[in-house]
Amino acid sequence: MILEKVINKIEIQSEHKDFVDKYVDNIRTEFKGKIHSIYMCGSIPKGTAKPFKSDADFTIVCENPKDIDYERLSNIKDRLLEEYPVVTKIDTTICSIDDILNKPNEWGFWVKIIGVCVYGHDVGEKVPPIIISPEFIIDLNRETKEEVDRIHRSLSNASDNTMKTRYIKGYSKRLIRALYSLVLEDTGVWQDDMIKMKSAILDYCEIDSALVDYLYACYLDSHVPVEEFLGIVDEVYSYFEDALKAMAASRNSFG
Protein backbone atom coordinates (compact mmCIF):
# COMPACT_ATOMS: atom_id res chain seq x y z
CA MET A 1 0.00 0.00 0.00
CA ILE A 2 1.37 3.39 -1.05
CA LEU A 3 1.25 6.33 1.37
CA GLU A 4 -0.62 9.33 0.02
CA LYS A 5 0.34 12.96 0.66
CA VAL A 6 -1.29 14.51 3.74
CA ILE A 7 -1.81 17.99 2.24
CA ASN A 8 -2.64 18.18 -1.47
CA LYS A 9 -3.58 21.85 -1.62
CA ILE A 10 -2.20 24.81 0.33
CA GLU A 11 -5.02 26.78 1.95
CA ILE A 12 -3.36 29.25 4.32
CA GLN A 13 -5.88 31.47 6.10
CA SER A 14 -5.64 35.25 5.83
CA GLU A 15 -4.64 35.48 9.54
CA HIS A 16 -1.45 33.53 8.78
CA LYS A 17 -0.66 34.48 5.17
CA ASP A 18 1.48 37.53 5.99
CA PHE A 19 3.36 35.56 8.65
CA VAL A 20 4.27 32.73 6.24
CA ASP A 21 5.34 35.19 3.53
CA LYS A 22 7.47 37.13 6.03
CA TYR A 23 9.11 33.93 7.33
CA VAL A 24 10.04 32.83 3.80
CA ASP A 25 11.34 36.30 2.88
CA ASN A 26 13.43 36.54 6.07
CA ILE A 27 14.97 33.10 5.58
CA ARG A 28 15.79 33.77 1.93
CA THR A 29 17.33 37.16 2.76
CA GLU A 30 19.33 35.95 5.78
CA PHE A 31 20.70 32.86 4.01
CA LYS A 32 20.81 34.18 0.48
CA GLY A 33 21.71 31.56 -2.13
CA LYS A 34 21.83 28.73 0.43
CA ILE A 35 18.14 27.76 0.51
CA HIS A 36 16.85 25.17 -1.94
CA SER A 37 13.26 24.99 -0.73
CA ILE A 38 10.99 25.53 2.29
CA TYR A 39 8.11 23.31 3.44
CA MET A 40 5.32 23.50 5.96
CA CYS A 41 3.21 20.87 7.67
CA GLY A 42 0.34 20.96 10.13
CA SER A 43 -2.70 23.16 10.48
CA ILE A 44 -1.44 26.39 8.88
CA PRO A 45 -0.96 25.07 5.31
CA LYS A 46 -4.17 23.00 5.71
CA GLY A 47 -6.14 26.13 6.56
CA THR A 48 -7.34 24.77 9.91
CA ALA A 49 -5.03 26.74 12.23
CA LYS A 50 -6.53 28.50 15.25
CA PRO A 51 -5.22 32.06 15.79
CA PHE A 52 -3.24 32.41 19.03
CA LYS A 53 -3.40 28.63 19.59
CA SER A 54 -1.62 26.97 16.64
CA ASP A 55 2.11 26.78 16.04
CA ALA A 56 4.05 26.84 12.77
CA ASP A 57 6.17 23.94 11.51
CA PHE A 58 8.75 24.57 8.78
CA THR A 59 11.40 22.44 7.10
CA ILE A 60 14.30 24.11 5.33
CA VAL A 61 16.08 22.10 2.62
CA CYS A 62 19.56 23.17 1.52
CA GLU A 63 22.73 21.72 0.04
CA ASN A 64 24.54 21.80 3.39
CA PRO A 65 22.70 22.22 6.71
CA LYS A 66 25.89 23.66 8.22
CA ASP A 67 25.27 26.74 6.07
CA ILE A 68 22.29 27.59 8.29
CA ASP A 69 23.43 29.28 11.49
CA TYR A 70 21.03 28.37 14.31
CA GLU A 71 21.56 31.62 16.21
CA ARG A 72 20.60 33.69 13.18
CA LEU A 73 17.64 31.40 12.59
CA SER A 74 16.57 31.76 16.22
CA ASN A 75 16.74 35.55 15.94
CA ILE A 76 14.38 35.44 12.96
CA LYS A 77 11.92 33.25 14.88
CA ASP A 78 12.02 35.56 17.92
CA ARG A 79 11.33 38.64 15.79
CA LEU A 80 8.44 36.98 13.98
CA LEU A 81 6.84 35.66 17.15
CA GLU A 82 6.86 39.19 18.53
CA GLU A 83 5.45 40.61 15.32
CA TYR A 84 2.86 37.85 14.81
CA PRO A 85 1.44 36.72 18.19
CA VAL A 86 -1.23 34.88 16.18
CA VAL A 87 1.36 32.05 16.12
CA THR A 88 2.26 30.41 19.44
CA LYS A 89 5.54 28.78 18.41
CA ILE A 90 7.79 28.32 15.37
CA ASP A 91 9.56 24.99 14.85
CA THR A 92 12.12 24.71 12.07
CA THR A 93 13.81 21.52 10.90
CA ILE A 94 16.84 21.67 8.59
CA CYS A 95 17.94 18.92 6.24
CA SER A 96 19.91 18.46 3.03
CA ILE A 97 18.78 17.40 -0.43
CA ASP A 98 20.95 14.29 0.01
CA ASP A 99 19.12 13.45 3.26
CA ILE A 100 15.80 13.43 1.40
CA LEU A 101 16.97 11.45 -1.61
CA ASN A 102 19.17 8.96 0.27
CA LYS A 103 16.79 8.38 3.20
CA PRO A 104 13.35 8.20 1.54
CA ASN A 105 11.73 6.39 4.49
CA GLU A 106 12.90 9.10 6.90
CA TRP A 107 13.53 12.54 5.43
CA GLY A 108 11.84 11.66 2.14
CA PHE A 109 8.67 10.76 4.03
CA TRP A 110 8.78 14.02 5.97
CA VAL A 111 8.95 16.16 2.83
CA LYS A 112 6.96 14.02 0.37
CA ILE A 113 4.11 12.88 2.60
CA ILE A 114 3.81 15.31 5.54
CA GLY A 115 5.19 18.55 4.13
CA VAL A 116 4.00 20.88 1.40
CA CYS A 117 6.37 23.15 -0.50
CA VAL A 118 5.85 26.88 0.13
CA TYR A 119 9.03 28.05 -1.62
CA GLY A 120 11.40 26.61 -4.23
CA HIS A 121 11.29 23.40 -6.23
CA ASP A 122 9.63 20.49 -4.43
CA VAL A 123 12.36 17.87 -3.98
CA GLY A 124 9.70 15.53 -2.61
CA GLU A 125 8.64 14.90 -6.21
CA LYS A 126 11.95 13.06 -6.70
CA VAL A 127 11.29 10.69 -3.80
CA PRO A 128 9.94 7.33 -5.02
CA PRO A 129 6.52 6.12 -3.80
CA ILE A 130 6.65 5.12 -0.12
CA ILE A 131 5.25 1.67 0.56
CA ILE A 132 3.77 0.95 3.99
CA SER A 133 5.74 -1.97 5.40
CA PRO A 134 7.58 -3.02 8.57
CA GLU A 135 10.81 -1.86 6.93
CA PHE A 136 9.37 1.61 6.39
CA ILE A 137 8.01 1.85 9.96
CA ILE A 138 11.38 0.81 11.41
CA ASP A 139 13.25 3.29 9.21
CA LEU A 140 10.79 6.04 10.10
CA ASN A 141 11.58 5.57 13.78
CA ARG A 142 15.37 5.35 13.61
CA GLU A 143 15.79 8.72 15.34
CA THR A 144 12.80 8.46 17.68
CA LYS A 145 14.86 7.36 20.69
CA GLU A 146 17.32 10.21 20.21
CA GLU A 147 14.48 12.74 19.89
CA VAL A 148 12.64 11.37 22.93
CA ASP A 149 15.83 11.36 25.03
CA ARG A 150 16.50 14.97 24.05
CA ILE A 151 13.02 16.16 25.02
CA HIS A 152 13.19 14.10 28.22
CA ARG A 153 16.44 15.83 29.25
CA SER A 154 15.10 19.27 28.33
CA LEU A 155 11.94 18.74 30.35
CA SER A 156 13.85 17.34 33.36
CA ASN A 157 16.09 20.43 33.40
CA ALA A 158 13.44 23.05 32.64
CA SER A 159 12.79 25.55 35.43
CA ASP A 160 10.47 27.91 33.59
CA ASN A 161 6.80 26.87 33.68
CA THR A 162 6.20 28.08 30.13
CA MET A 163 8.99 25.84 28.86
CA LYS A 164 7.72 22.91 30.94
CA THR A 165 4.26 23.09 29.40
CA ARG A 166 5.78 23.46 25.91
CA TYR A 167 7.99 20.40 26.38
CA ILE A 168 5.14 18.33 27.81
CA LYS A 169 2.92 19.18 24.85
CA GLY A 170 5.72 18.43 22.38
CA TYR A 171 6.69 15.19 24.13
CA SER A 172 3.06 14.00 24.14
CA LYS A 173 2.67 14.80 20.46
CA ARG A 174 5.91 13.00 19.55
CA LEU A 175 4.91 9.83 21.39
CA ILE A 176 1.40 9.81 19.90
CA ARG A 177 2.99 10.05 16.44
CA ALA A 178 5.37 7.21 17.30
CA LEU A 179 2.53 4.98 18.50
CA TYR A 180 0.49 5.83 15.41
CA SER A 181 3.35 4.75 13.15
CA LEU A 182 3.00 1.25 14.60
CA VAL A 183 -0.52 0.91 13.16
CA LEU A 184 0.12 2.27 9.66
CA GLU A 185 -0.34 -1.18 8.12
CA ASP A 186 -3.81 -1.20 9.66
CA THR A 187 -4.88 2.34 8.74
CA GLY A 188 -3.15 2.69 5.37
CA VAL A 189 -2.84 6.48 5.72
CA TRP A 190 -0.75 8.96 7.65
CA GLN A 191 -2.95 11.14 9.85
CA ASP A 192 -1.85 14.53 11.15
CA ASP A 193 -5.04 15.00 13.16
CA MET A 194 -4.20 14.08 16.76
CA ILE A 195 -7.67 12.87 17.71
CA LYS A 196 -7.75 10.55 14.69
CA MET A 197 -4.29 9.28 15.61
CA LYS A 198 -5.47 8.61 19.14
CA SER A 199 -8.56 6.73 17.93
CA ALA A 200 -6.50 4.53 15.61
CA ILE A 201 -4.00 3.74 18.37
CA LEU A 202 -6.85 2.69 20.67
CA ASP A 203 -8.35 0.57 17.87
CA TYR A 204 -5.20 -1.27 16.81
CA CYS A 205 -2.55 -1.05 19.56
CA GLU A 206 -2.57 -3.37 22.57
CA ILE A 207 -1.26 -0.60 24.83
CA ASP A 208 -3.25 0.31 27.94
CA SER A 209 -5.89 2.79 26.76
CA ALA A 210 -5.45 4.85 29.95
CA LEU A 211 -1.88 5.66 28.90
CA VAL A 212 -3.03 6.89 25.50
CA ASP A 213 -5.83 8.96 27.05
CA TYR A 214 -3.30 10.51 29.46
CA LEU A 215 -0.92 11.40 26.62
CA TYR A 216 -3.69 13.02 24.62
CA ALA A 217 -4.93 14.96 27.65
CA CYS A 218 -1.40 16.28 28.19
CA TYR A 219 -1.19 17.28 24.54
CA LEU A 220 -4.35 19.37 25.02
CA ASP A 221 -3.51 20.73 28.47
CA SER A 222 0.11 20.28 29.54
CA HIS A 223 -0.25 21.67 33.09
CA VAL A 224 0.60 18.43 34.87
CA PRO A 225 3.32 17.54 37.44
CA VAL A 226 6.57 16.88 35.58
CA GLU A 227 7.54 13.81 37.64
CA GLU A 228 4.12 12.24 37.10
CA PHE A 229 4.31 12.94 33.38
CA LEU A 230 7.81 11.52 32.98
CA GLY A 231 6.76 8.31 34.74
CA ILE A 232 3.85 7.83 32.34
CA VAL A 233 5.80 8.62 29.19
CA ASP A 234 8.57 6.23 30.21
CA GLU A 235 5.94 3.49 30.36
CA VAL A 236 4.56 4.51 26.97
CA TYR A 237 7.99 4.58 25.36
CA SER A 238 8.83 1.17 26.85
CA TYR A 239 5.74 -0.25 25.11
CA PHE A 240 6.66 1.45 21.85
CA GLU A 241 10.26 0.21 21.94
CA ASP A 242 9.17 -3.37 22.65
CA ALA A 243 6.64 -3.24 19.79
CA LEU A 244 9.25 -1.90 17.39
CA LYS A 245 11.74 -4.61 18.42
CA ALA A 246 9.08 -7.28 17.92
CA MET A 247 8.35 -5.87 14.46
CA ALA A 248 12.06 -5.97 13.56
CA ALA A 249 12.40 -9.55 14.89
CA SER A 250 9.37 -10.67 12.90
CA ARG A 251 10.71 -9.07 9.77
CA ASN A 252 14.10 -10.75 10.21
CA SER A 253 12.56 -14.15 10.85
CA PHE A 254 10.74 -13.95 7.52
CA GLY A 255 13.56 -12.14 5.71
C-alpha positions as CSV (number, residue, x, y, z in Angstrom):
1,M,0.0,0.0,0.0
2,I,1.4,3.4,-1.0
3,L,1.3,6.3,1.4
4,E,-0.6,9.3,0.0
5,K,0.3,13.0,0.7
6,V,-1.3,14.5,3.7
7,I,-1.8,18.0,2.2
8,N,-2.6,18.2,-1.5
9,K,-3.6,21.9,-1.6
10,I,-2.2,24.8,0.3
11,E,-5.0,26.8,2.0
12,I,-3.4,29.3,4.3
13,Q,-5.9,31.5,6.1
14,S,-5.6,35.3,5.8
15,E,-4.6,35.5,9.5
16,H,-1.5,33.5,8.8
17,K,-0.7,34.5,5.2
18,D,1.5,37.5,6.0
19,F,3.4,35.6,8.6
20,V,4.3,32.7,6.2
21,D,5.3,35.2,3.5
22,K,7.5,37.1,6.0
23,Y,9.1,33.9,7.3
24,V,10.0,32.8,3.8
25,D,11.3,36.3,2.9
26,N,13.4,36.5,6.1
27,I,15.0,33.1,5.6
28,R,15.8,33.8,1.9
29,T,17.3,37.2,2.8
30,E,19.3,36.0,5.8
31,F,20.7,32.9,4.0
32,K,20.8,34.2,0.5
33,G,21.7,31.6,-2.1
34,K,21.8,28.7,0.4
35,I,18.1,27.8,0.5
36,H,16.9,25.2,-1.9
37,S,13.3,25.0,-0.7
38,I,11.0,25.5,2.3
39,Y,8.1,23.3,3.4
40,M,5.3,23.5,6.0
41,C,3.2,20.9,7.7
42,G,0.3,21.0,10.1
43,S,-2.7,23.2,10.5
44,I,-1.4,26.4,8.9
45,P,-1.0,25.1,5.3
46,K,-4.2,23.0,5.7
47,G,-6.1,26.1,6.6
48,T,-7.3,24.8,9.9
49,A,-5.0,26.7,12.2
50,K,-6.5,28.5,15.2
51,P,-5.2,32.1,15.8
52,F,-3.2,32.4,19.0
53,K,-3.4,28.6,19.6
54,S,-1.6,27.0,16.6
55,D,2.1,26.8,16.0
56,A,4.1,26.8,12.8
57,D,6.2,23.9,11.5
58,F,8.7,24.6,8.8
59,T,11.4,22.4,7.1
60,I,14.3,24.1,5.3
61,V,16.1,22.1,2.6
62,C,19.6,23.2,1.5
63,E,22.7,21.7,0.0
64,N,24.5,21.8,3.4
65,P,22.7,22.2,6.7
66,K,25.9,23.7,8.2
67,D,25.3,26.7,6.1
68,I,22.3,27.6,8.3
69,D,23.4,29.3,11.5
70,Y,21.0,28.4,14.3
71,E,21.6,31.6,16.2
72,R,20.6,33.7,13.2
73,L,17.6,31.4,12.6
74,S,16.6,31.8,16.2
75,N,16.7,35.5,15.9
76,I,14.4,35.4,13.0
77,K,11.9,33.3,14.9
78,D,12.0,35.6,17.9
79,R,11.3,38.6,15.8
80,L,8.4,37.0,14.0
81,L,6.8,35.7,17.1
82,E,6.9,39.2,18.5
83,E,5.4,40.6,15.3
84,Y,2.9,37.9,14.8
85,P,1.4,36.7,18.2
86,V,-1.2,34.9,16.2
87,V,1.4,32.0,16.1
88,T,2.3,30.4,19.4
89,K,5.5,28.8,18.4
90,I,7.8,28.3,15.4
91,D,9.6,25.0,14.8
92,T,12.1,24.7,12.1
93,T,13.8,21.5,10.9
94,I,16.8,21.7,8.6
95,C,17.9,18.9,6.2
96,S,19.9,18.5,3.0
97,I,18.8,17.4,-0.4
98,D,21.0,14.3,0.0
99,D,19.1,13.5,3.3
100,I,15.8,13.4,1.4
101,L,17.0,11.4,-1.6
102,N,19.2,9.0,0.3
103,K,16.8,8.4,3.2
104,P,13.4,8.2,1.5
105,N,11.7,6.4,4.5
106,E,12.9,9.1,6.9
107,W,13.5,12.5,5.4
108,G,11.8,11.7,2.1
109,F,8.7,10.8,4.0
110,W,8.8,14.0,6.0
111,V,8.9,16.2,2.8
112,K,7.0,14.0,0.4
113,I,4.1,12.9,2.6
114,I,3.8,15.3,5.5
115,G,5.2,18.6,4.1
116,V,4.0,20.9,1.4
117,C,6.4,23.2,-0.5
118,V,5.8,26.9,0.1
119,Y,9.0,28.1,-1.6
120,G,11.4,26.6,-4.2
121,H,11.3,23.4,-6.2
122,D,9.6,20.5,-4.4
123,V,12.4,17.9,-4.0
124,G,9.7,15.5,-2.6
125,E,8.6,14.9,-6.2
126,K,11.9,13.1,-6.7
127,V,11.3,10.7,-3.8
128,P,9.9,7.3,-5.0
129,P,6.5,6.1,-3.8
130,I,6.6,5.1,-0.1
131,I,5.2,1.7,0.6
132,I,3.8,1.0,4.0
133,S,5.7,-2.0,5.4
134,P,7.6,-3.0,8.6
135,E,10.8,-1.9,6.9
136,F,9.4,1.6,6.4
137,I,8.0,1.8,10.0
138,I,11.4,0.8,11.4
139,D,13.3,3.3,9.2
140,L,10.8,6.0,10.1
141,N,11.6,5.6,13.8
142,R,15.4,5.4,13.6
143,E,15.8,8.7,15.3
144,T,12.8,8.5,17.7
145,K,14.9,7.4,20.7
146,E,17.3,10.2,20.2
147,E,14.5,12.7,19.9
148,V,12.6,11.4,22.9
149,D,15.8,11.4,25.0
150,R,16.5,15.0,24.0
151,I,13.0,16.2,25.0
152,H,13.2,14.1,28.2
153,R,16.4,15.8,29.3
154,S,15.1,19.3,28.3
155,L,11.9,18.7,30.4
156,S,13.8,17.3,33.4
157,N,16.1,20.4,33.4
158,A,13.4,23.1,32.6
159,S,12.8,25.5,35.4
160,D,10.5,27.9,33.6
161,N,6.8,26.9,33.7
162,T,6.2,28.1,30.1
163,M,9.0,25.8,28.9
164,K,7.7,22.9,30.9
165,T,4.3,23.1,29.4
166,R,5.8,23.5,25.9
167,Y,8.0,20.4,26.4
168,I,5.1,18.3,27.8
169,K,2.9,19.2,24.9
170,G,5.7,18.4,22.4
171,Y,6.7,15.2,24.1
172,S,3.1,14.0,24.1
173,K,2.7,14.8,20.5
174,R,5.9,13.0,19.5
175,L,4.9,9.8,21.4
176,I,1.4,9.8,19.9
177,R,3.0,10.0,16.4
178,A,5.4,7.2,17.3
179,L,2.5,5.0,18.5
180,Y,0.5,5.8,15.4
181,S,3.4,4.8,13.2
182,L,3.0,1.2,14.6
183,V,-0.5,0.9,13.2
184,L,0.1,2.3,9.7
185,E,-0.3,-1.2,8.1
186,D,-3.8,-1.2,9.7
187,T,-4.9,2.3,8.7
188,G,-3.1,2.7,5.4
189,V,-2.8,6.5,5.7
190,W,-0.8,9.0,7.7
191,Q,-2.9,11.1,9.9
192,D,-1.8,14.5,11.2
193,D,-5.0,15.0,13.2
194,M,-4.2,14.1,16.8
195,I,-7.7,12.9,17.7
196,K,-7.8,10.5,14.7
197,M,-4.3,9.3,15.6
198,K,-5.5,8.6,19.1
199,S,-8.6,6.7,17.9
200,A,-6.5,4.5,15.6
201,I,-4.0,3.7,18.4
202,L,-6.8,2.7,20.7
203,D,-8.3,0.6,17.9
204,Y,-5.2,-1.3,16.8
205,C,-2.6,-1.0,19.6
206,E,-2.6,-3.4,22.6
207,I,-1.3,-0.6,24.8
208,D,-3.3,0.3,27.9
209,S,-5.9,2.8,26.8
210,A,-5.4,4.8,29.9
211,L,-1.9,5.7,28.9
212,V,-3.0,6.9,25.5
213,D,-5.8,9.0,27.1
214,Y,-3.3,10.5,29.5
215,L,-0.9,11.4,26.6
216,Y,-3.7,13.0,24.6
217,A,-4.9,15.0,27.6
218,C,-1.4,16.3,28.2
219,Y,-1.2,17.3,24.5
220,L,-4.3,19.4,25.0
221,D,-3.5,20.7,28.5
222,S,0.1,20.3,29.5
223,H,-0.3,21.7,33.1
224,V,0.6,18.4,34.9
225,P,3.3,17.5,37.4
226,V,6.6,16.9,35.6
227,E,7.5,13.8,37.6
228,E,4.1,12.2,37.1
229,F,4.3,12.9,33.4
230,L,7.8,11.5,33.0
231,G,6.8,8.3,34.7
232,I,3.9,7.8,32.3
233,V,5.8,8.6,29.2
234,D,8.6,6.2,30.2
235,E,5.9,3.5,30.4
236,V,4.6,4.5,27.0
237,Y,8.0,4.6,25.4
238,S,8.8,1.2,26.8
239,Y,5.7,-0.3,25.1
240,F,6.7,1.5,21.9
241,E,10.3,0.2,21.9
242,D,9.2,-3.4,22.7
243,A,6.6,-3.2,19.8
244,L,9.3,-1.9,17.4
245,K,11.7,-4.6,18.4
246,A,9.1,-7.3,17.9
247,M,8.4,-5.9,14.5
248,A,12.1,-6.0,13.6
249,A,12.4,-9.5,14.9
250,S,9.4,-10.7,12.9
251,R,10.7,-9.1,9.8
252,N,14.1,-10.7,10.2
253,S,12.6,-14.2,10.8
254,F,10.7,-14.0,7.5
255,G,13.6,-12.1,5.7
